[in-house]
Amino acid sequence: MAALRTSSRSLMRSVAAAAARSNAVAVASSSSRSVAARTLSTSAARSSDALFVHRNTDYNNPDIPFEFNEENKKMAQEIISHYPEQYKKAAVIPLLDLGQRQNSGWVSISVMNYVAKLLEMPPMRVYEVATFYTMFNREPVGKYFLQLCTTTPCMLGGCGSTKILEALEAKLGIKAGQTTKDKKFTLVEVECLGACANAPMIQINDDYFEDLTPESMVNIIEKLSNGEKVKPGPQSGRHSSEPASGRTALTSEPYGPGKFCVPEFA
């Protein structure tokens, strides 16, 4: 037992000596070179390109009046009528969308307050919805709101969304997140819009434009700039999302009712 205690003390002394030598080396190393001061963060990291809080500006403050026009008042009542009276606050999303459409594509604080009053709900509840869903723009956008998908399928599909973005930035003279000086176009990057089979694609206002190339993208912008209508959908000539090689399945008429069924089920 005595020998075991002696061995244990010897091991502890060896560990302590090794630690002391390590500390000495570290001190000597740090003194021989300058160490940059640690940078302290003074604010929380932003996880979005838009602040969740509202800042009053000359174009967005509660003193600017807003109410639905007569047509949208009727539409609002139609929307509200689809919900039970005690749950009419469930209409907050479609009413915010209606307000955004009337307000040139964005939801101001006055739009939110008007919807809250219309639905008899606390304004904070409306603010929570408007700041959560990316479909609501809380800053002014151009006449044509360009939402370019840059998620993996669009980045890899066709010529790739990177080339589409480069073509847009060169043609419009702006970067993603900016609006042209004439207020016609706002360009943003977005996540998947669900048209992966027709990548790369872009959403302009409510319409999808798919199978894009830099040339077809520039052509779309030029037509919109000239006030011309552009046919949405695939720009490659195909009708929807069928493969370029033609059908590979469902190439014949489907079996009619009763085929290969037992007589009683025919």
PDB file of C-alpha atoms in Angstrom:
ATOM      1  CA  MET A   1       0.000   0.000   0.000  1.00  0.00           C
ATOM      2  CA  ALA A   2       2.866   2.339   0.887  1.00  0.00           C
ATOM      3  CA  ALA A   3       4.478   1.631  -2.467  1.00  0.00           C
ATOM      4  CA  LEU A   4       1.197   2.481  -4.228  1.00  0.00           C
ATOM      5  CA  ARG A   5       0.945   5.825  -2.404  1.00  0.00           C
ATOM      6  CA  THR A   6       4.546   6.629  -3.312  1.00  0.00           C
ATOM      7  CA  SER A   7       3.901   5.821  -6.983  1.00  0.00           C
ATOM      8  CA  SER A   8       0.760   7.971  -7.007  1.00  0.00           C
ATOM      9  CA  ARG A   9       2.604  10.965  -5.506  1.00  0.00           C
ATOM     10  CA  SER A  10       5.371  10.540  -8.057  1.00  0.00           C
ATOM     11  CA  LEU A  11       2.878  10.540 -10.920  1.00  0.00           C
ATOM     12  CA  MET A  12       1.170  13.694  -9.621  1.00  0.00           C
ATOM     13  CA  ARG A  13       4.533  15.491  -9.367  1.00  0.00           C
ATOM     14  CA  SER A  14       5.318  14.526 -12.982  1.00  0.00           C
ATOM     15  CA  VAL A  15       1.988  15.870 -14.226  1.00  0.00           C
ATOM     16  CA  ALA A  16       2.451  19.131 -12.317  1.00  0.00           C
ATOM     17  CA  ALA A  17       5.942  19.578 -13.739  1.00  0.00           C
ATOM     18  CA  ALA A  18       4.696  18.992 -17.282  1.00  0.00           C
ATOM     19  CA  ALA A  19       1.916  21.551 -16.813  1.00  0.00           C
ATOM     20  CA  ALA A  20       4.391  24.122 -15.538  1.00  0.00           C
ATOM     21  CA  ARG A  21       6.643  23.613 -18.561  1.00  0.00           C
ATOM     22  CA  SER A  22       3.636  23.961 -20.898  1.00  0.00           C
ATOM     23  CA  ASN A  23       2.603  27.240 -19.234  1.00  0.00           C
ATOM     24  CA  ALA A  24       6.118  28.582 -19.523  1.00  0.00           C
ATOM     25  CA  VAL A  25       6.243  27.830 -23.243  1.00  0.00           C
ATOM     26  CA  ALA A  26       2.845  29.466 -23.771  1.00  0.00           C
ATOM     27  CA  VAL A  27       3.901  32.634 -21.930  1.00  0.00           C
ATOM     28  CA  ALA A  28       7.128  32.854 -23.879  1.00  0.00           C
ATOM     29  CA  SER A  29       5.310  32.332 -27.184  1.00  0.00           C
ATOM     30  CA  SER A  30       2.662  34.971 -26.479  1.00  0.00           C
ATOM     31  CA  SER A  31       5.262  37.522 -25.430  1.00  0.00           C
ATOM     32  CA  SER A  32       7.167  37.061 -28.677  1.00  0.00           C
ATOM     33  CA  ARG A  33       4.238  38.030 -30.900  1.00  0.00           C
ATOM     34  CA  SER A  34       1.406  40.556 -30.723  1.00  0.00           C
ATOM     35  CA  VAL A  35      -2.028  39.108 -30.044  1.00  0.00           C
ATOM     36  CA  ALA A  36      -5.064  40.873 -31.524  1.00  0.00           C
ATOM     37  CA  ALA A  37      -7.588  42.075 -28.969  1.00  0.00           C
ATOM     38  CA  ARG A  38     -10.776  40.054 -28.883  1.00  0.00           C
ATOM     39  CA  THR A  39     -13.584  41.709 -30.806  1.00  0.00           C
ATOM     40  CA  LEU A  40     -16.765  42.053 -28.789  1.00  0.00           C
ATOM     41  CA  SER A  41     -20.163  42.004 -30.478  1.00  0.00           C
ATOM     42  CA  THR A  42     -22.321  44.924 -29.399  1.00  0.00           C
ATOM     43  CA  SER A  43     -25.498  43.800 -31.153  1.00  0.00           C
ATOM     44  CA  ALA A  44     -27.273  40.572 -31.989  1.00  0.00           C
ATOM     45  CA  ALA A  45     -26.573  38.973 -35.342  1.00  0.00           C
ATOM     46  CA  ARG A  46     -29.267  39.701 -37.911  1.00  0.00           C
ATOM     47  CA  SER A  47     -30.756  36.556 -39.429  1.00  0.00           C
ATOM     48  CA  SER A  48     -32.695  38.475 -42.091  1.00  0.00           C
ATOM     49  CA  ASP A  49     -32.153  41.377 -44.459  1.00  0.00           C
ATOM     50  CA  ALA A  50     -35.091  43.185 -42.818  1.00  0.00           C
ATOM     51  CA  LEU A  51     -35.329  44.267 -39.206  1.00  0.00           C
ATOM     52  CA  PHE A  52     -38.180  42.800 -37.201  1.00  0.00           C
ATOM     53  CA  VAL A  53     -38.745  46.140 -35.496  1.00  0.00           C
ATOM     54  CA  HIS A  54     -40.406  49.180 -37.056  1.00  0.00           C
ATOM     55  CA  ARG A  55     -38.616  52.487 -37.475  1.00  0.00           C
ATOM     56  CA  ASN A  56     -40.746  55.527 -38.328  1.00  0.00           C
ATOM     57  CA  THR A  57     -39.742  57.229 -41.575  1.00  0.00           C
ATOM     58  CA  ASP A  58     -41.236  59.968 -43.698  1.00  0.00           C
ATOM     59  CA  TYR A  59     -42.786  57.317 -45.956  1.00  0.00           C
ATOM     60  CA  ASN A  60     -43.757  54.766 -43.301  1.00  0.00           C
ATOM     61  CA  ASN A  61     -45.296  55.976 -40.071  1.00  0.00           C
ATOM     62  CA  PRO A  62     -48.686  55.650 -38.331  1.00  0.00           C
ATOM     63  CA  ASP A  63     -49.709  59.185 -39.289  1.00  0.00           C
ATOM     64  CA  ILE A  64     -49.960  58.276 -42.972  1.00  0.00           C
ATOM     65  CA  PRO A  65     -53.622  57.336 -43.574  1.00  0.00           C
ATOM     66  CA  PHE A  66     -54.624  54.053 -45.161  1.00  0.00           C
ATOM     67  CA  GLU A  67     -57.908  52.295 -45.775  1.00  0.00           C
ATOM     68  CA  PHE A  68     -59.203  49.879 -48.360  1.00  0.00           C
ATOM     69  CA  ASN A  69     -60.793  51.354 -51.451  1.00  0.00           C
ATOM     70  CA  GLU A  70     -64.446  50.533 -52.076  1.00  0.00           C
ATOM     71  CA  GLU A  71     -63.676  47.457 -54.154  1.00  0.00           C
ATOM     72  CA  ASN A  72     -61.284  46.064 -51.554  1.00  0.00           C
ATOM     73  CA  LYS A  73     -63.699  46.835 -48.716  1.00  0.00           C
ATOM     74  CA  LYS A  74     -66.180  44.506 -50.384  1.00  0.00           C
ATOM     75  CA  MET A  75     -63.441  41.949 -50.955  1.00  0.00           C
ATOM     76  CA  ALA A  76     -62.372  42.191 -47.305  1.00  0.00           C
ATOM     77  CA  GLN A  77     -65.905  41.539 -46.090  1.00  0.00           C
ATOM     78  CA  GLU A  78     -66.144  38.568 -48.445  1.00  0.00           C
ATOM     79  CA  ILE A  79     -62.893  37.168 -47.016  1.00  0.00           C
ATOM     80  CA  ILE A  80     -63.981  37.723 -43.408  1.00  0.00           C
ATOM     81  CA  SER A  81     -67.320  36.022 -44.077  1.00  0.00           C
ATOM     82  CA  HIS A  82     -65.481  32.747 -44.705  1.00  0.00           C
ATOM     83  CA  TYR A  83     -64.536  32.537 -41.016  1.00  0.00           C
ATOM     84  CA  PRO A  84     -66.718  32.140 -37.894  1.00  0.00           C
ATOM     85  CA  GLU A  85     -67.387  35.464 -36.197  1.00  0.00           C
ATOM     86  CA  GLN A  86     -65.327  34.567 -33.143  1.00  0.00           C
ATOM     87  CA  TYR A  87     -62.396  33.551 -35.358  1.00  0.00           C
ATOM     88  CA  LYS A  88     -62.394  36.348 -37.905  1.00  0.00           C
ATOM     89  CA  LYS A  89     -58.826  37.241 -36.890  1.00  0.00           C
ATOM     90  CA  ALA A  90     -57.844  34.169 -38.922  1.00  0.00           C
ATOM     91  CA  ALA A  91     -58.343  36.396 -41.982  1.00  0.00           C
ATOM     92  CA  VAL A  92     -55.252  38.419 -41.089  1.00  0.00           C
ATOM     93  CA  ILE A  93     -53.014  36.879 -43.781  1.00  0.00           C
ATOM     94  CA  PRO A  94     -55.370  37.365 -46.776  1.00  0.00           C
ATOM     95  CA  LEU A  95     -56.236  40.883 -45.583  1.00  0.00           C
ATOM     96  CA  LEU A  96     -52.568  41.827 -45.258  1.00  0.00           C
ATOM     97  CA  ASP A  97     -52.058  40.489 -48.770  1.00  0.00           C
ATOM     98  CA  LEU A  98     -54.990  42.564 -49.988  1.00  0.00           C
ATOM     99  CA  GLY A  99     -53.523  45.630 -48.308  1.00  0.00           C
ATOM    100  CA  GLN A 100     -50.100  44.955 -49.806  1.00  0.00           C
ATOM    101  CA  ARG A 101     -51.581  44.766 -53.296  1.00  0.00           C
ATOM    102  CA  GLN A 102     -53.405  48.068 -52.858  1.00  0.00           C
ATOM    103  CA  ASN A 103     -50.330  49.693 -51.318  1.00  0.00           C
ATOM    104  CA  SER A 104     -48.071  49.188 -54.359  1.00  0.00           C
ATOM    105  CA  GLY A 105     -46.620  45.880 -53.241  1.00  0.00           C
ATOM    106  CA  TRP A 106     -45.628  46.515 -49.645  1.00  0.00           C
ATOM    107  CA  VAL A 107     -47.173  46.524 -46.166  1.00  0.00           C
ATOM    108  CA  SER A 108     -46.714  49.764 -44.248  1.00  0.00           C
ATOM    109  CA  ILE A 109     -47.355  50.226 -40.529  1.00  0.00           C
ATOM    110  CA  SER A 110     -50.595  51.992 -41.456  1.00  0.00           C
ATOM    111  CA  VAL A 111     -51.738  48.946 -43.446  1.00  0.00           C
ATOM    112  CA  MET A 112     -51.050  46.723 -40.432  1.00  0.00           C
ATOM    113  CA  ASN A 113     -52.890  49.034 -38.063  1.00  0.00           C
ATOM    114  CA  TYR A 114     -55.880  49.228 -40.414  1.00  0.00           C
ATOM    115  CA  VAL A 115     -56.094  45.419 -40.666  1.00  0.00           C
ATOM    116  CA  ALA A 116     -55.827  45.128 -36.864  1.00  0.00           C
ATOM    117  CA  LYS A 117     -58.702  47.570 -36.414  1.00  0.00           C
ATOM    118  CA  LEU A 118     -60.801  45.839 -39.063  1.00  0.00           C
ATOM    119  CA  LEU A 119     -60.358  42.448 -37.391  1.00  0.00           C
ATOM    120  CA  GLU A 120     -60.610  43.846 -33.845  1.00  0.00           C
ATOM    121  CA  MET A 121     -57.328  42.316 -32.785  1.00  0.00           C
ATOM    122  CA  PRO A 122     -54.253  43.776 -31.030  1.00  0.00           C
ATOM    123  CA  PRO A 123     -51.919  45.480 -33.538  1.00  0.00           C
ATOM    124  CA  MET A 124     -49.002  43.471 -32.126  1.00  0.00           C
ATOM    125  CA  ARG A 125     -50.620  40.261 -33.371  1.00  0.00           C
ATOM    126  CA  VAL A 126     -50.714  41.709 -36.888  1.00  0.00           C
ATOM    127  CA  TYR A 127     -47.093  42.884 -36.599  1.00  0.00           C
ATOM    128  CA  GLU A 128     -46.094  39.353 -35.623  1.00  0.00           C
ATOM    129  CA  VAL A 129     -47.654  37.935 -38.783  1.00  0.00           C
ATOM    130  CA  ALA A 130     -46.220  40.607 -41.078  1.00  0.00           C
ATOM    131  CA  THR A 131     -42.687  40.148 -39.737  1.00  0.00           C
ATOM    132  CA  PHE A 132     -42.829  36.343 -39.811  1.00  0.00           C
ATOM    133  CA  TYR A 133     -43.940  35.679 -43.383  1.00  0.00           C
ATOM    134  CA  THR A 134     -41.509  36.678 -46.124  1.00  0.00           C
ATOM    135  CA  MET A 135     -44.402  37.167 -48.562  1.00  0.00           C
ATOM    136  CA  PHE A 136     -44.995  40.536 -46.896  1.00  0.00           C
ATOM    137  CA  ASN A 137     -42.667  43.354 -47.929  1.00  0.00           C
ATOM    138  CA  ARG A 138     -42.242  45.962 -45.223  1.00  0.00           C
ATOM    139  CA  GLU A 139     -40.254  48.305 -47.442  1.00  0.00           C
ATOM    140  CA  PRO A 140     -41.345  49.798 -50.782  1.00  0.00           C
ATOM    141  CA  VAL A 141     -40.630  47.697 -53.872  1.00  0.00           C
ATOM    142  CA  GLY A 142     -40.636  48.448 -57.571  1.00  0.00           C
ATOM    143  CA  LYS A 143     -43.491  47.952 -60.007  1.00  0.00           C
ATOM    144  CA  TYR A 144     -41.950  44.613 -60.919  1.00  0.00           C
ATOM    145  CA  PHE A 145     -40.794  42.583 -57.926  1.00  0.00           C
ATOM    146  CA  LEU A 146     -38.153  40.115 -59.130  1.00  0.00           C
ATOM    147  CA  GLN A 147     -37.644  37.127 -56.830  1.00  0.00           C
ATOM    148  CA  LEU A 148     -34.824  34.991 -58.193  1.00  0.00           C
ATOM    149  CA  CYS A 149     -34.491  31.496 -56.753  1.00  0.00           C
ATOM    150  CA  THR A 150     -30.855  30.712 -55.940  1.00  0.00           C
ATOM    151  CA  THR A 151     -31.414  27.480 -54.025  1.00  0.00           C
ATOM    152  CA  THR A 152     -29.491  24.343 -55.063  1.00  0.00           C
ATOM    153  CA  PRO A 153     -31.749  23.052 -57.921  1.00  0.00           C
ATOM    154  CA  CYS A 154     -31.822  26.463 -59.604  1.00  0.00           C
ATOM    155  CA  MET A 155     -28.116  26.959 -58.970  1.00  0.00           C
ATOM    156  CA  LEU A 156     -27.359  23.688 -60.769  1.00  0.00           C
ATOM    157  CA  GLY A 157     -30.214  23.452 -63.288  1.00  0.00           C
ATOM    158  CA  GLY A 158     -29.753  24.668 -66.846  1.00  0.00           C
ATOM    159  CA  CYS A 159     -27.245  27.492 -67.047  1.00  0.00           C
ATOM    160  CA  GLY A 160     -27.544  28.038 -63.288  1.00  0.00           C
ATOM    161  CA  SER A 161     -29.107  30.876 -61.312  1.00  0.00           C
ATOM    162  CA  THR A 162     -25.714  32.551 -60.820  1.00  0.00           C
ATOM    163  CA  LYS A 163     -25.601  33.488 -64.505  1.00  0.00           C
ATOM    164  CA  ILE A 164     -29.206  34.700 -64.356  1.00  0.00           C
ATOM    165  CA  LEU A 165     -28.346  36.899 -61.376  1.00  0.00           C
ATOM    166  CA  GLU A 166     -25.299  38.299 -63.162  1.00  0.00           C
ATOM    167  CA  ALA A 167     -27.407  39.067 -66.247  1.00  0.00           C
ATOM    168  CA  LEU A 168     -30.046  40.824 -64.142  1.00  0.00           C
ATOM    169  CA  GLU A 169     -27.539  42.908 -62.207  1.00  0.00           C
ATOM    170  CA  ALA A 170     -25.781  43.936 -65.417  1.00  0.00           C
ATOM    171  CA  LYS A 171     -29.026  44.803 -67.211  1.00  0.00           C
ATOM    172  CA  LEU A 172     -30.666  46.684 -64.326  1.00  0.00           C
ATOM    173  CA  GLY A 173     -27.521  48.267 -62.896  1.00  0.00           C
ATOM    174  CA  ILE A 174     -28.384  47.155 -59.354  1.00  0.00           C
ATOM    175  CA  LYS A 175     -27.433  44.423 -56.920  1.00  0.00           C
ATOM    176  CA  ALA A 176     -29.716  41.910 -55.224  1.00  0.00           C
ATOM    177  CA  GLY A 177     -31.721  43.697 -52.534  1.00  0.00           C
ATOM    178  CA  GLN A 178     -31.861  46.983 -54.442  1.00  0.00           C
ATOM    179  CA  THR A 179     -34.404  48.899 -56.535  1.00  0.00           C
ATOM    180  CA  THR A 180     -33.741  50.708 -59.799  1.00  0.00           C
ATOM    181  CA  LYS A 181     -33.764  54.504 -59.752  1.00  0.00           C
ATOM    182  CA  ASP A 182     -36.944  54.650 -61.812  1.00  0.00           C
ATOM    183  CA  LYS A 183     -38.681  52.419 -59.195  1.00  0.00           C
ATOM    184  CA  LYS A 184     -39.616  49.881 -61.865  1.00  0.00           C
ATOM    185  CA  PHE A 185     -37.650  46.871 -60.667  1.00  0.00           C
ATOM    186  CA  THR A 186     -36.711  45.449 -57.278  1.00  0.00           C
ATOM    187  CA  LEU A 187     -34.396  42.417 -57.297  1.00  0.00           C
ATOM    188  CA  VAL A 188     -34.063  39.929 -54.431  1.00  0.00           C
ATOM    189  CA  GLU A 189     -32.732  36.411 -53.962  1.00  0.00           C
ATOM    190  CA  VAL A 190     -35.169  33.905 -52.457  1.00  0.00           C
ATOM    191  CA  GLU A 191     -35.287  30.295 -51.387  1.00  0.00           C
ATOM    192  CA  CYS A 192     -36.997  27.471 -53.315  1.00  0.00           C
ATOM    193  CA  LEU A 193     -40.201  28.468 -55.109  1.00  0.00           C
ATOM    194  CA  GLY A 194     -41.185  24.907 -55.957  1.00  0.00           C
ATOM    195  CA  ALA A 195     -40.479  24.837 -59.712  1.00  0.00           C
ATOM    196  CA  CYS A 196     -37.280  22.801 -59.464  1.00  0.00           C
ATOM    197  CA  ALA A 197     -37.979  20.748 -62.609  1.00  0.00           C
ATOM    198  CA  ASN A 198     -37.897  23.973 -64.632  1.00  0.00           C
ATOM    199  CA  ALA A 199     -34.770  25.502 -63.109  1.00  0.00           C
ATOM    200  CA  PRO A 200     -33.510  28.148 -63.201  1.00  0.00           C
ATOM    201  CA  MET A 201     -36.594  30.266 -62.590  1.00  0.00           C
ATOM    202  CA  ILE A 202     -37.753  33.622 -61.277  1.00  0.00           C
ATOM    203  CA  GLN A 203     -41.024  34.940 -59.865  1.00  0.00           C
ATOM    204  CA  ILE A 204     -42.061  38.375 -61.130  1.00  0.00           C
ATOM    205  CA  ASN A 205     -44.976  39.680 -59.092  1.00  0.00           C
ATOM    206  CA  ASP A 206     -47.411  36.715 -59.219  1.00  0.00           C
ATOM    207  CA  ASP A 207     -46.003  34.951 -62.280  1.00  0.00           C
ATOM    208  CA  TYR A 208     -43.336  32.262 -62.704  1.00  0.00           C
ATOM    209  CA  PHE A 209     -40.819  32.428 -65.560  1.00  0.00           C
ATOM    210  CA  GLU A 210     -38.894  29.192 -65.974  1.00  0.00           C
ATOM    211  CA  ASP A 211     -36.180  27.466 -68.035  1.00  0.00           C
ATOM    212  CA  LEU A 212     -34.293  30.744 -68.100  1.00  0.00           C
ATOM    213  CA  THR A 213     -31.098  31.657 -69.898  1.00  0.00           C
ATOM    214  CA  PRO A 214     -29.279  34.993 -69.563  1.00  0.00           C
ATOM    215  CA  GLU A 215     -30.624  35.950 -72.982  1.00  0.00           C
ATOM    216  CA  SER A 216     -34.262  35.099 -72.231  1.00  0.00           C
ATOM    217  CA  MET A 217     -34.007  36.861 -68.857  1.00  0.00           C
ATOM    218  CA  VAL A 218     -32.757  40.063 -70.467  1.00  0.00           C
ATOM    219  CA  ASN A 219     -35.495  39.784 -73.107  1.00  0.00           C
ATOM    220  CA  ILE A 220     -38.148  39.578 -70.360  1.00  0.00           C
ATOM    221  CA  ILE A 221     -36.749  42.670 -68.631  1.00  0.00           C
ATOM    222  CA  GLU A 222     -36.688  44.628 -71.891  1.00  0.00           C
ATOM    223  CA  LYS A 223     -40.305  43.770 -72.662  1.00  0.00           C
ATOM    224  CA  LEU A 224     -41.461  44.728 -69.170  1.00  0.00           C
ATOM    225  CA  SER A 225     -39.520  47.998 -69.415  1.00  0.00           C
ATOM    226  CA  ASN A 226     -41.364  48.784 -72.647  1.00  0.00           C
ATOM    227  CA  GLY A 227     -44.733  48.009 -71.103  1.00  0.00           C
ATOM    228  CA  GLU A 228     -45.195  44.807 -73.111  1.00  0.00           C
ATOM    229  CA  LYS A 229     -46.845  41.681 -71.772  1.00  0.00           C
ATOM    230  CA  VAL A 230     -44.651  38.643 -71.301  1.00  0.00           C
ATOM    231  CA  LYS A 231     -46.024  35.116 -71.368  1.00  0.00           C
ATOM    232  CA  PRO A 232     -45.207  33.394 -68.073  1.00  0.00           C
ATOM    233  CA  GLY A 233     -44.113  29.784 -67.724  1.00  0.00           C
ATOM    234  CA  PRO A 234     -41.230  27.940 -69.422  1.00  0.00           C
ATOM    235  CA  GLN A 235     -39.211  30.140 -71.762  1.00  0.00           C
ATOM    236  CA  SER A 236     -37.669  27.158 -73.564  1.00  0.00           C
ATOM    237  CA  GLY A 237     -40.686  26.233 -75.651  1.00  0.00           C
ATOM    238  CA  ARG A 238     -41.921  23.305 -73.608  1.00  0.00           C
ATOM    239  CA  HIS A 239     -45.467  23.354 -72.301  1.00  0.00           C
ATOM    240  CA  SER A 240     -44.895  22.544 -68.630  1.00  0.00           C
ATOM    241  CA  SER A 241     -42.237  20.326 -67.051  1.00  0.00           C
ATOM    242  CA  GLU A 242     -42.109  17.461 -69.534  1.00  0.00           C
ATOM    243  CA  PRO A 243     -38.607  16.111 -70.336  1.00  0.00           C
ATOM    244  CA  ALA A 244     -36.818  17.388 -73.447  1.00  0.00           C
ATOM    245  CA  SER A 245     -36.624  13.825 -74.771  1.00  0.00           C
ATOM    246  CA  GLY A 246     -40.403  13.401 -74.667  1.00  0.00           C
ATOM    247  CA  ARG A 247     -42.494  11.120 -72.511  1.00  0.00           C
ATOM    248  CA  THR A 248     -40.779   8.219 -70.806  1.00  0.00           C
ATOM    249  CA  ALA A 249     -43.871   6.980 -68.965  1.00  0.00           C
ATOM    250  CA  LEU A 250     -47.650   6.992 -69.449  1.00  0.00           C
ATOM    251  CA  THR A 251     -47.091   6.683 -73.201  1.00  0.00           C
ATOM    252  CA  SER A 252     -50.311   4.755 -73.889  1.00  0.00           C
ATOM    253  CA  GLU A 253     -53.945   5.076 -72.979  1.00  0.00           C
ATOM    254  CA  PRO A 254     -54.600   4.100 -69.347  1.00  0.00           C
ATOM    255  CA  TYR A 255     -56.565   0.963 -68.635  1.00  0.00           C
ATOM    256  CA  GLY A 256     -60.265   1.645 -68.669  1.00  0.00           C
ATOM    257  CA  PRO A 257     -62.667   0.740 -65.836  1.00  0.00           C
ATOM    258  CA  GLY A 258     -63.051  -3.012 -65.505  1.00  0.00           C
ATOM    259  CA  LYS A 259     -59.935  -4.131 -67.363  1.00  0.00           C
ATOM    260  CA  PHE A 260     -58.201  -6.946 -65.533  1.00  0.00           C
ATOM    261  CA  CYS A 261     -60.897  -6.850 -62.851  1.00  0.00           C
ATOM    262  CA  VAL A 262     -62.931  -9.845 -61.750  1.00  0.00           C
ATOM    263  CA  PRO A 263     -66.437  -9.779 -63.322  1.00  0.00           C
ATOM    264  CA  GLU A 264     -68.250  -8.636 -60.187  1.00  0.00           C
ATOM    265  CA  PHE A 265     -66.069  -5.502 -60.028  1.00  0.00           C
ATOM    266  CA  ALA A 266     -66.133  -4.764 -63.749  1.00  0.00           C
TER     267      ALA A 266
END
